[in-house]
C-alpha cells in the first residue's frame, strides 16, 4: 500500500501549496482593490416587498382579490351542498335516469367550481410574481444608485446572511427611497 500513502502525501502538499499561493496573493494585492467586510451590506428583500408603499398596496390588492373570490366560491359551494342534499332527498321519488341526470349535472357544477378556484389561485400567483418582478425592476436602479453614492461594493439579501452587524443593514434607507420614487405596482 505504499502508493496510497504517496497519493495522500501528494494531495497534502498540493493542498498546502495552494493555500500558500492564495495567502501570498491576498497579502500582496494592493489594498485599494481588496474587498473588506465593511464594503458588504445587506437588505431584507421580504421586508421591502411587505413594508414599502407599493408592496403594501400590491399585497392588499391580492388579499382582497383572494378574499372576495373565496367568499363567492364558498357561497356557491354552500348552494351546491344544498342542491346535493335536495337530490339525495329526492332519490327514491326520481327515476334512475332522472336521478343520474341530476347527479351528473351537480358533479359538473362542482367540477366548474373547483376549476374556478384553481384558476383564481394561478391568477393570484401570477400577479404576485408580476409584483415581485416589477418591484425588483424598480429596486435595482435605486439600489445601484445608493451603492454608488455610499461606496458600497456588495449588497446581499438578508436571508443569505448567517450573522451580520445591524449597521450594515440598509433595508430602511432603501424602503424610504423606494417609497418616494415608486408608489404602486400595476397588477392588471
XYZ file of N, CA, C and O in Angstrom:
752
model
N 0.795 -1.199 0.000
C 0.000 0.000 0.000
C 0.843 1.271 0.000
O 0.355 2.296 0.425
N 2.044 1.226 -0.450
C 2.850 2.441 -0.474
C 2.266 3.484 -1.424
O 2.421 4.668 -1.209
N 1.564 3.077 -2.473
C 1.042 4.053 -3.430
C -0.088 4.881 -2.808
O -0.276 6.034 -3.165
N -0.849 4.311 -1.886
C -1.937 5.051 -1.238
C -1.383 6.170 -0.364
O -1.883 7.286 -0.374
N -0.339 5.870 0.417
C 0.233 6.907 1.277
C 0.941 7.966 0.440
O 0.965 9.140 0.792
N 1.489 7.556 -0.690
C 2.135 8.514 -1.587
C 1.084 9.477 -2.164
O 1.315 10.680 -2.269
N -0.106 8.944 -2.494
C -1.196 9.780 -3.017
C -1.663 10.795 -1.983
O -1.942 11.944 -2.309
N -1.748 10.364 -0.737
C -2.156 11.263 0.342
C -1.111 12.352 0.530
O -1.440 13.529 0.706
N 0.160 11.986 0.464
C 1.243 12.949 0.628
C 1.204 13.989 -0.493
O 1.323 15.186 -0.243
N 1.019 13.514 -1.728
C 0.943 14.435 -2.863
C -0.264 15.354 -2.714
O -0.185 16.555 -2.959
N -1.378 14.784 -2.285
C -2.595 15.588 -2.073
C -2.350 16.666 -1.017
O -2.701 17.814 -1.190
N -1.710 16.256 0.096
C -1.458 17.205 1.169
C -0.566 18.343 0.694
O -0.853 19.506 0.945
N 0.528 18.023 -0.001
C 1.436 19.065 -0.469
C 0.754 19.962 -1.507
O 0.952 21.166 -1.512
N -0.084 19.397 -2.360
C -0.834 20.198 -3.345
C -1.778 21.150 -2.649
O -1.864 22.330 -2.985
N -2.479 20.654 -1.657
C -3.416 21.471 -0.883
C -2.658 22.558 -0.127
O -3.054 23.708 -0.107
N -1.533 22.168 0.486
C -0.730 23.099 1.271
C -0.191 24.225 0.390
O -0.285 25.396 0.737
N 0.359 23.889 -0.766
C 0.915 24.909 -1.658
C -0.179 25.798 -2.247
O 0.026 26.984 -2.456
N -1.366 25.245 -2.481
C -2.490 26.058 -2.956
C -2.840 27.108 -1.918
O -3.067 28.269 -2.255
N -2.888 26.711 -0.664
C -3.195 27.654 0.423
C -2.105 28.722 0.544
O -2.398 29.893 0.764
N -0.846 28.341 0.381
C 0.273 29.299 0.454
C 0.147 30.325 -0.677
O 0.309 31.525 -0.453
N -0.182 29.864 -1.873
C -0.319 30.764 -3.027
C -1.471 31.737 -2.796
O -1.344 32.935 -3.047
N -2.604 31.235 -2.318
C -3.759 32.102 -2.045
C -3.405 33.135 -0.982
O -3.713 34.320 -1.145
N -2.742 32.723 0.071
C -2.326 33.644 1.122
C -1.375 34.699 0.565
O -1.509 35.894 0.856
N -0.445 34.286 -0.260
C 0.506 35.197 -0.887
C -0.225 36.248 -1.737
O 0.062 37.437 -1.639
N -1.190 35.798 -2.539
C -1.944 36.728 -3.393
C -2.749 37.727 -2.558
O -2.802 38.910 -2.878
N -3.348 37.243 -1.494
C -4.145 38.121 -0.630
C -3.268 39.189 0.022
O -3.646 40.362 0.092
N -2.097 38.801 0.472
C -1.222 39.738 1.171
C -0.603 40.779 0.254
O -0.320 41.898 0.680
N -0.381 40.421 -1.002
C 0.348 41.336 -1.872
C -0.507 42.022 -2.928
O 0.012 42.739 -3.764
N -1.822 41.856 -2.878
C -2.708 42.624 -3.756
C -2.812 44.022 -3.165
O -2.941 44.170 -1.945
N -2.775 45.058 -3.997
C -2.880 46.429 -3.440
C -4.133 46.591 -2.590
O -5.196 46.093 -2.923
N -4.014 47.320 -1.504
C -5.094 47.465 -0.538
C -6.357 48.078 -1.120
O -7.451 47.729 -0.719
N -6.245 48.983 -2.083
C -7.440 49.626 -2.587
C -8.316 48.667 -3.387
O -9.482 48.946 -3.622
N -7.802 47.534 -3.801
C -8.579 46.562 -4.559
C -9.190 45.473 -3.686
O -9.944 44.654 -4.167
N -8.832 45.456 -2.408
C -9.359 44.415 -1.529
C -10.806 44.705 -1.164
O -11.226 45.852 -1.079
N -11.566 43.632 -0.935
C -12.961 43.753 -0.526
C -13.019 43.486 0.974
O -12.775 42.385 1.435
N -13.254 44.529 1.730
C -13.327 44.392 3.168
C -14.760 44.118 3.586
O -15.703 44.427 2.865
N -14.930 43.586 4.765
C -16.271 43.288 5.273
C -17.121 44.548 5.371
O -18.322 44.499 5.235
N -16.488 45.698 5.572
C -17.254 46.937 5.688
C -17.841 47.380 4.348
O -18.643 48.291 4.306
N -17.430 46.753 3.250
C -17.976 47.066 1.930
C -19.191 46.201 1.596
O -19.789 46.367 0.550
N -19.529 45.275 2.472
C -20.634 44.352 2.230
C -21.815 44.745 3.115
O -21.700 44.784 4.330
N -22.931 45.039 2.475
C -24.149 45.413 3.183
C -25.234 44.402 2.837
O -25.095 43.634 1.890
N -26.316 44.434 3.597
C -27.410 43.523 3.295
C -28.746 44.226 3.398
O -28.884 45.270 4.033
N -29.720 43.644 2.694
C -31.066 44.204 2.620
C -32.059 43.066 2.811
O -31.821 41.956 2.340
N -33.122 43.334 3.523
C -34.180 42.341 3.730
C -35.225 42.538 2.627
O -36.111 43.379 2.738
N -35.091 41.771 1.555
C -35.964 41.929 0.396
C -37.425 41.653 0.754
O -38.322 42.332 0.265
N -37.671 40.688 1.613
C -39.052 40.400 2.033
C -39.666 41.608 2.729
O -40.833 41.934 2.517
N -38.888 42.268 3.566
C -39.375 43.454 4.266
C -39.652 44.576 3.272
O -40.653 45.291 3.404
N -38.806 44.716 2.270
C -39.031 45.728 1.237
C -40.349 45.442 0.527
O -41.162 46.341 0.303
N -40.585 44.181 0.186
C -41.819 43.794 -0.506
C -43.053 44.035 0.364
O -44.092 44.441 -0.137
N -42.949 43.778 1.652
C -44.113 43.851 2.535
C -44.334 45.212 3.183
O -45.464 45.526 3.560
N -43.299 46.026 3.311
C -43.440 47.281 4.050
C -43.312 48.536 3.203
O -43.597 49.617 3.688
N -42.889 48.395 1.957
C -42.852 49.579 1.097
C -44.280 49.923 0.692
O -45.174 49.075 0.732
N -44.499 51.160 0.312
C -45.844 51.602 -0.075
C -46.384 50.755 -1.224
O -47.511 50.263 -1.158
N -45.586 50.597 -2.264
C -46.023 49.815 -3.431
C -46.250 48.355 -3.054
O -47.220 47.733 -3.497
N -45.372 47.807 -2.227
C -45.515 46.417 -1.799
C -46.769 46.184 -0.985
O -47.487 45.203 -1.173
N -47.049 47.116 -0.065
C -48.260 47.011 0.765
C -49.520 47.074 -0.099
O -50.459 46.305 0.103
N -49.521 48.014 -1.054
C -50.687 48.143 -1.934
C -50.897 46.857 -2.743
O -52.032 46.399 -2.898
N -49.825 46.293 -3.252
C -49.933 45.053 -4.028
C -50.433 43.914 -3.153
O -51.317 43.145 -3.559
N -49.891 43.803 -1.933
C -50.317 42.747 -1.012
C -51.803 42.897 -0.670
O -52.545 41.916 -0.649
N -52.234 44.124 -0.395
C -53.647 44.364 -0.060
C -54.552 44.048 -1.238
O -55.622 43.455 -1.062
N -54.145 44.444 -2.438
C -54.930 44.154 -3.638
C -55.102 42.645 -3.814
O -56.210 42.159 -4.036
N -54.011 41.909 -3.695
C -54.064 40.454 -3.876
C -54.882 39.793 -2.767
O -55.645 38.856 -3.033
N -54.737 40.275 -1.540
C -55.509 39.711 -0.431
C -57.000 39.957 -0.640
O -57.814 39.046 -0.456
N -57.367 41.176 -1.043
C -58.777 41.494 -1.285
C -59.341 40.673 -2.438
O -60.483 40.204 -2.368
N -58.561 40.504 -3.494
C -58.985 39.686 -4.630
C -59.245 38.253 -4.179
O -60.284 37.662 -4.503
N -58.331 37.708 -3.411
C -58.465 36.340 -2.923
C -59.649 36.210 -1.965
O -60.449 35.271 -2.083
N -59.788 37.143 -1.044
C -60.887 37.091 -0.069
C -62.257 37.200 -0.738
O -63.164 36.422 -0.435
N -62.410 38.168 -1.642
C -63.716 38.334 -2.293
C -64.053 37.137 -3.168
O -65.197 36.676 -3.191
N -63.072 36.607 -3.862
C -63.321 35.436 -4.701
C -63.632 34.205 -3.857
O -64.522 33.424 -4.200
N -62.912 34.033 -2.756
C -63.181 32.894 -1.871
C -64.583 32.987 -1.276
O -65.258 31.966 -1.100
N -65.020 34.202 -0.971
C -66.368 34.388 -0.439
C -67.408 33.920 -1.462
O -68.347 33.192 -1.126
N -67.209 34.299 -2.723
C -68.119 33.866 -3.790
C -68.076 32.350 -3.963
O -69.123 31.706 -4.117
N -66.874 31.790 -3.949
C -66.742 30.338 -4.101
C -67.413 29.598 -2.949
O -68.061 28.572 -3.156
N -67.256 30.106 -1.738
C -67.874 29.468 -0.575
C -69.399 29.536 -0.633
O -70.084 28.577 -0.257
N -69.932 30.667 -1.114
C -71.384 30.774 -1.280
C -71.879 29.772 -2.324
O -72.904 29.101 -2.118
N -71.161 29.660 -3.417
C -71.532 28.712 -4.470
C -71.439 27.280 -3.950
O -72.315 26.453 -4.221
N -70.381 26.976 -3.186
C -70.222 25.636 -2.621
C -71.370 25.310 -1.665
O -71.866 24.174 -1.654
N -71.795 26.289 -0.901
C -72.912 26.083 0.029
C -74.198 25.761 -0.743
O -74.944 24.846 -0.386
N -74.445 26.502 -1.828
C -75.623 26.240 -2.667
C -75.550 24.851 -3.303
O -76.571 24.149 -3.386
N -74.354 24.463 -3.730
C -74.193 23.138 -4.330
C -74.426 22.036 -3.297
O -74.993 20.990 -3.617
N -74.007 22.259 -2.067
C -74.236 21.283 -0.990
C -75.735 21.143 -0.726
O -76.245 20.027 -0.541
N -76.433 22.282 -0.723
C -77.886 22.243 -0.540
C -78.557 21.503 -1.695
O -79.482 20.703 -1.484
N -78.081 21.746 -2.898
C -78.621 21.055 -4.075
C -78.357 19.546 -3.980
O -79.210 18.730 -4.309
N -77.170 19.190 -3.492
C -76.835 17.768 -3.320
C -77.785 17.116 -2.315
O -78.310 16.018 -2.563
N -78.007 17.785 -1.186
C -78.920 17.250 -0.174
C -80.339 17.106 -0.729
O -81.032 16.132 -0.428
N -80.754 18.060 -1.545
C -82.076 18.013 -2.160
C -82.177 16.812 -3.121
O -83.180 16.086 -3.105
N -81.148 16.596 -3.906
C -81.140 15.463 -4.855
C -81.153 14.137 -4.092
O -81.875 13.206 -4.454
N -80.355 14.057 -3.026
C -80.317 12.834 -2.220
C -81.688 12.577 -1.591
O -82.155 11.433 -1.544
N -82.339 13.638 -1.158
C -83.681 13.509 -0.573
C -84.713 13.057 -1.593
O -85.711 12.413 -1.255
N -84.513 13.365 -2.839
C -85.448 13.002 -3.909
C -85.094 11.664 -4.571
O -85.781 11.246 -5.500
N -84.046 11.006 -4.099
C -83.541 9.800 -4.751
C -84.640 8.749 -4.955
O -84.758 8.170 -6.029
N -85.440 8.505 -3.935
C -86.480 7.471 -4.036
C -87.657 7.922 -4.900
O -88.347 7.097 -5.491
N -87.886 9.220 -5.001
C -89.018 9.738 -5.777
C -88.682 9.866 -7.268
O -89.585 9.887 -8.099
N -87.389 9.929 -7.605
C -86.976 10.110 -9.001
C -86.682 8.761 -9.661
O -86.279 7.799 -8.993
N -86.827 8.729 -10.977
C -86.423 7.529 -11.709
C -84.893 7.485 -11.724
O -84.223 8.493 -11.497
N -84.336 6.306 -11.999
C -82.878 6.168 -12.012
C -82.244 7.123 -13.017
O -81.200 7.712 -12.745
N -82.857 7.249 -14.184
C -82.299 8.121 -15.227
C -82.322 9.591 -14.784
O -81.367 10.336 -15.002
N -83.446 10.003 -14.203
C -83.585 11.391 -13.758
C -82.598 11.686 -12.623
O -81.965 12.751 -12.595
N -82.449 10.722 -11.689
C -81.502 10.888 -10.582
C -80.073 10.997 -11.115
O -79.306 11.875 -10.707
N -79.717 10.111 -12.045
C -78.376 10.116 -12.637
C -78.129 11.435 -13.372
O -77.046 12.017 -13.274
N -79.131 11.918 -14.086
C -79.023 13.165 -14.837
C -78.756 14.348 -13.882
O -77.874 15.162 -14.131
N -79.512 14.412 -12.774
C -79.327 15.494 -11.804
C -77.974 15.374 -11.089
O -77.300 16.378 -10.856
N -77.577 14.155 -10.757
C -76.290 13.942 -10.084
C -75.129 14.330 -11.009
O -74.151 14.961 -10.569
N -75.237 13.973 -12.277
C -74.190 14.339 -13.240
C -74.105 15.851 -13.423
O -73.007 16.414 -13.522
N -75.267 16.516 -13.475
C -75.291 17.975 -13.596
C -74.628 18.618 -12.368
O -73.873 19.593 -12.482
N -74.900 18.059 -11.189
C -74.301 18.571 -9.954
C -72.781 18.361 -9.974
O -72.020 19.266 -9.612
N -72.331 17.178 -10.403
C -70.895 16.909 -10.494
C -70.214 17.905 -11.427
O -69.103 18.370 -11.151
N -70.881 18.220 -12.518
C -70.324 19.176 -13.476
C -70.186 20.558 -12.825
O -69.182 21.241 -13.009
N -71.182 20.970 -12.046
C -71.122 22.257 -11.353
C -69.986 22.276 -10.328
O -69.269 23.270 -10.198
N -69.817 21.163 -9.607
C -68.732 21.068 -8.622
C -67.381 21.137 -9.331
O -66.453 21.817 -8.877
N -67.278 20.440 -10.461
C -66.044 20.475 -11.250
C -65.731 21.907 -11.696
O -64.588 22.360 -11.595
N -66.737 22.623 -12.171
C -66.548 24.016 -12.615
C -66.134 24.910 -11.448
O -65.291 25.799 -11.602
N -66.721 24.670 -10.276
C -66.351 25.434 -9.086
C -64.879 25.209 -8.749
O -64.124 26.163 -8.524
N -64.456 23.958 -8.725
C -63.054 23.642 -8.417
C -62.108 24.198 -9.482
O -61.010 24.673 -9.163
N -62.531 24.142 -10.716
C -61.730 24.697 -11.813
C -61.580 26.213 -11.633
O -60.496 26.764 -11.826
N -62.664 26.879 -11.239
C -62.613 28.318 -10.977
C -61.664 28.661 -9.833
O -60.907 29.631 -9.910
N -61.698 27.863 -8.773
C -60.782 28.078 -7.638
C -59.331 27.916 -8.077
O -58.467 28.715 -7.708
N -59.069 26.856 -8.844
C -57.702 26.629 -9.336
C -57.235 27.787 -10.215
O -56.086 28.229 -10.109
N -58.134 28.270 -11.073
C -57.773 29.402 -11.928
C -57.470 30.645 -11.109
O -56.543 31.390 -11.417
N -58.253 30.864 -10.061
C -58.016 32.008 -9.183
C -56.645 31.903 -8.516
O -55.893 32.882 -8.469
N -56.321 30.733 -8.011
C -55.027 30.539 -7.347
C -53.887 30.786 -8.325
O -52.903 31.451 -7.993
N -54.020 30.290 -9.547
C -52.989 30.533 -10.566
C -52.898 32.026 -10.904
O -51.807 32.567 -11.075
N -54.045 32.680 -11.007
C -54.074 34.112 -11.330
C -53.391 34.932 -10.233
O -52.572 35.816 -10.515
N -53.706 34.629 -8.984
C -53.099 35.355 -7.864
C -51.591 35.088 -7.817
O -50.796 36.010 -7.599
N -51.198 33.836 -8.044
C -49.765 33.504 -8.047
C -49.044 34.259 -9.170
O -47.933 34.772 -8.970
N -49.669 34.341 -10.337
C -49.065 35.065 -11.461
C -48.951 36.559 -11.147
O -47.932 37.190 -11.448
N -49.976 37.112 -10.523
C -49.938 38.532 -10.162
C -48.912 38.788 -9.062
O -48.243 39.823 -9.061
N -48.782 37.861 -8.138
C -47.781 38.005 -7.078
C -46.369 37.985 -7.676
O -45.509 38.782 -7.311
N -46.158 37.084 -8.642
C -44.857 37.017 -9.318
C -44.605 38.296 -10.107
O -43.509 38.843 -10.089
N -45.642 38.781 -10.797
C -45.516 40.021 -11.556
C -45.156 41.183 -10.626
O -44.303 42.008 -10.958
N -45.786 41.235 -9.461
C -45.493 42.288 -8.485
C -44.044 42.202 -8.019
O -43.347 43.220 -7.926
N -43.579 40.994 -7.735
C -42.192 40.812 -7.306
C -41.207 41.215 -8.389
O -40.198 41.876 -8.120
N -41.509 40.832 -9.635
C -40.636 41.194 -10.753
C -40.600 42.703 -10.964
O -39.547 43.292 -11.195
N -41.778 43.320 -10.892
C -41.887 44.772 -11.070
C -41.131 45.497 -9.958
O -40.425 46.468 -10.204
N -41.284 45.008 -8.732
C -40.603 45.619 -7.601
C -39.088 45.505 -7.774
O -38.358 46.474 -7.551
N -38.631 44.341 -8.185
C -37.200 44.122 -8.384
C -36.669 45.011 -9.503
O -35.569 45.560 -9.396
N -37.462 45.171 -10.556
C -37.065 46.023 -11.682
C -36.918 47.479 -11.224
O -36.001 48.171 -11.665
N -37.781 47.935 -10.349
C -37.697 49.304 -9.824
C -36.621 49.425 -8.750
O -35.995 50.470 -8.601
N -36.416 48.345 -7.999
C -35.469 48.364 -6.888
C -34.011 48.376 -7.370
O -33.179 49.061 -6.780
N -33.709 47.650 -8.428
C -32.316 47.527 -8.889
C -31.642 48.872 -9.177
O -30.539 49.110 -8.687
N -32.257 49.781 -9.955
C -31.572 51.057 -10.174
C -31.444 51.894 -8.896
O -30.435 52.578 -8.701
N -32.445 51.820 -8.039
C -32.383 52.550 -6.770
C -31.237 52.015 -5.919
O -30.452 52.769 -5.354
N -31.134 50.707 -5.859
C -30.067 50.071 -5.092
C -28.696 50.383 -5.694
O -27.740 50.678 -4.967
N -28.610 50.350 -7.027
C -27.347 50.672 -7.702
C -26.892 52.091 -7.410
O -25.715 52.339 -7.130
N -27.837 53.023 -7.475
C -27.517 54.424 -7.196
C -27.090 54.591 -5.740
O -26.115 55.298 -5.445
N -27.799 53.929 -4.823
C -27.461 54.019 -3.402
C -26.054 53.449 -3.157
O -25.272 54.022 -2.398
N -25.756 52.332 -3.808
C -24.432 51.724 -3.648
C -23.337 52.664 -4.146
O -22.295 52.807 -3.508
N -23.581 53.286 -5.286
C -22.597 54.197 -5.863
C -22.379 55.410 -4.957
O -21.238 55.807 -4.698
N -23.474 55.990 -4.470
C -23.384 57.180 -3.626
C -22.714 56.897 -2.290
O -22.098 57.794 -1.695
N -22.826 55.673 -1.787
C -22.293 55.333 -0.463
C -21.071 54.424 -0.515
O -20.683 53.855 0.508
N -20.478 54.297 -1.686
C -19.271 53.471 -1.877
C -19.437 52.061 -1.317
O -18.616 51.569 -0.556
N -20.533 51.428 -1.691
C -20.808 50.061 -1.253
C -20.444 49.116 -2.391
O -20.832 49.337 -3.538
N -19.698 48.068 -2.071
C -19.258 47.123 -3.098
C -20.279 46.026 -3.359
O -20.514 45.647 -4.502
N -20.878 45.489 -2.291
C -21.766 44.341 -2.423
C -22.982 44.521 -1.515
O -22.843 44.944 -0.370
N -24.165 44.194 -2.058
C -25.381 44.134 -1.249
C -25.979 42.753 -1.463
O -26.175 42.326 -2.593
N -26.249 42.060 -0.366
C -26.839 40.725 -0.465
C -28.153 40.684 0.314
O -28.396 41.523 1.182
N -28.979 39.710 -0.038
C -30.268 39.546 0.631
C -30.027 39.028 2.049
O -29.209 38.128 2.262
N -30.750 39.577 2.990
C -30.578 39.228 4.402
C -30.789 37.740 4.662
O -30.165 37.169 5.550
N -31.646 37.098 3.876
C -31.891 35.674 4.104
C -30.640 34.832 3.848
O -30.556 33.695 4.295
N -29.660 35.389 3.136
C -28.415 34.676 2.866
C -27.300 35.051 3.831
O -26.157 34.641 3.634
N -27.615 35.840 4.852
C -26.626 36.270 5.829
C -26.799 35.443 7.095
O -27.882 35.422 7.678
N -25.756 34.767 7.497
C -25.807 33.973 8.718
C -25.800 34.900 9.936
O -26.645 34.784 10.812
N -24.840 35.814 9.968
C -24.754 36.804 11.030
C -24.200 38.083 10.428
O -23.376 38.040 9.525
N -24.661 39.189 10.940
C -24.150 40.461 10.448
C -24.489 41.579 11.408
O -25.511 41.547 12.089
N -23.637 42.564 11.445
C -23.843 43.726 12.287
C -24.985 44.554 11.709
O -25.043 44.808 10.503
N -25.900 44.977 12.554
C -27.078 45.742 12.122
C -26.696 47.028 11.384
O -27.476 47.536 10.588
N -25.514 47.555 11.651
C -25.126 48.801 10.987
C -24.895 48.604 9.488
O -24.836 49.570 8.742
N -24.804 47.351 9.038
C -24.625 47.073 7.620
C -25.939 46.735 6.914
O -25.949 46.403 5.745
N -27.055 46.836 7.641
C -28.359 46.606 7.021
C -28.893 47.939 6.508
O -28.961 48.920 7.246
N -29.276 47.966 5.230
C -29.732 49.208 4.600
C -31.201 49.131 4.177
O -31.659 49.935 3.373
N -31.940 48.198 4.737
C -33.339 47.991 4.345
C -34.180 49.253 4.533
O -34.901 49.670 3.617
N -34.103 49.874 5.682
C -34.927 51.057 5.971
C -34.628 52.201 5.013
O -35.552 52.871 4.525
N -33.352 52.422 4.732
C -32.979 53.501 3.824
C -33.524 53.240 2.416
O -34.022 54.151 1.748
N -33.450 51.988 1.969
C -33.926 51.640 0.630
C -35.444 51.760 0.557
O -35.988 52.259 -0.431
N -36.144 51.333 1.602
C -37.615 51.464 1.629
C -37.997 52.941 1.554
O -38.920 53.310 0.819
N -37.286 53.777 2.279
C -37.569 55.215 2.270
C -37.405 55.799 0.855
O -38.265 56.543 0.380
N -36.331 55.448 0.191
C -36.094 55.941 -1.172
C -37.138 55.355 -2.127
O -37.691 56.072 -2.970
N -37.418 54.068 -1.985
C -38.385 53.394 -2.856
C -39.772 54.013 -2.705
O -40.476 54.203 -3.702
N -40.156 54.361 -1.495
C -41.469 54.975 -1.257
C -41.591 56.334 -1.948
O -42.679 56.712 -2.374
N -40.483 57.063 -2.049
C -40.514 58.361 -2.721
C -40.619 58.204 -4.236
O -41.270 59.004 -4.896
N -39.978 57.183 -4.773
C -39.870 57.049 -6.227
C -40.866 56.079 -6.853
O -41.089 56.130 -8.057
N -41.462 55.197 -6.051
C -42.298 54.137 -6.616
C -43.507 53.937 -5.718
O -43.409 53.322 -4.671
N -44.646 54.478 -6.131
C -45.830 54.498 -5.275
C -46.710 53.251 -5.376
O -47.363 52.864 -4.423
N -46.786 52.643 -6.567
C -47.675 51.487 -6.709
C -47.213 50.579 -7.850
O -46.409 50.972 -8.684
N -47.770 49.384 -7.847
C -47.468 48.379 -8.867
C -48.744 48.117 -9.646
O -49.803 47.894 -9.055
N -48.656 48.154 -10.963
C -49.822 47.851 -11.800
C -49.943 46.340 -11.955
O -49.075 45.712 -12.560
N -50.984 45.754 -11.400
C -51.155 44.301 -11.457
C -52.196 43.859 -12.470
O -52.526 42.684 -12.551
N -52.739 44.768 -13.232
C -53.751 44.388 -14.233
C -53.132 44.101 -15.574
O -52.094 44.356 -15.929
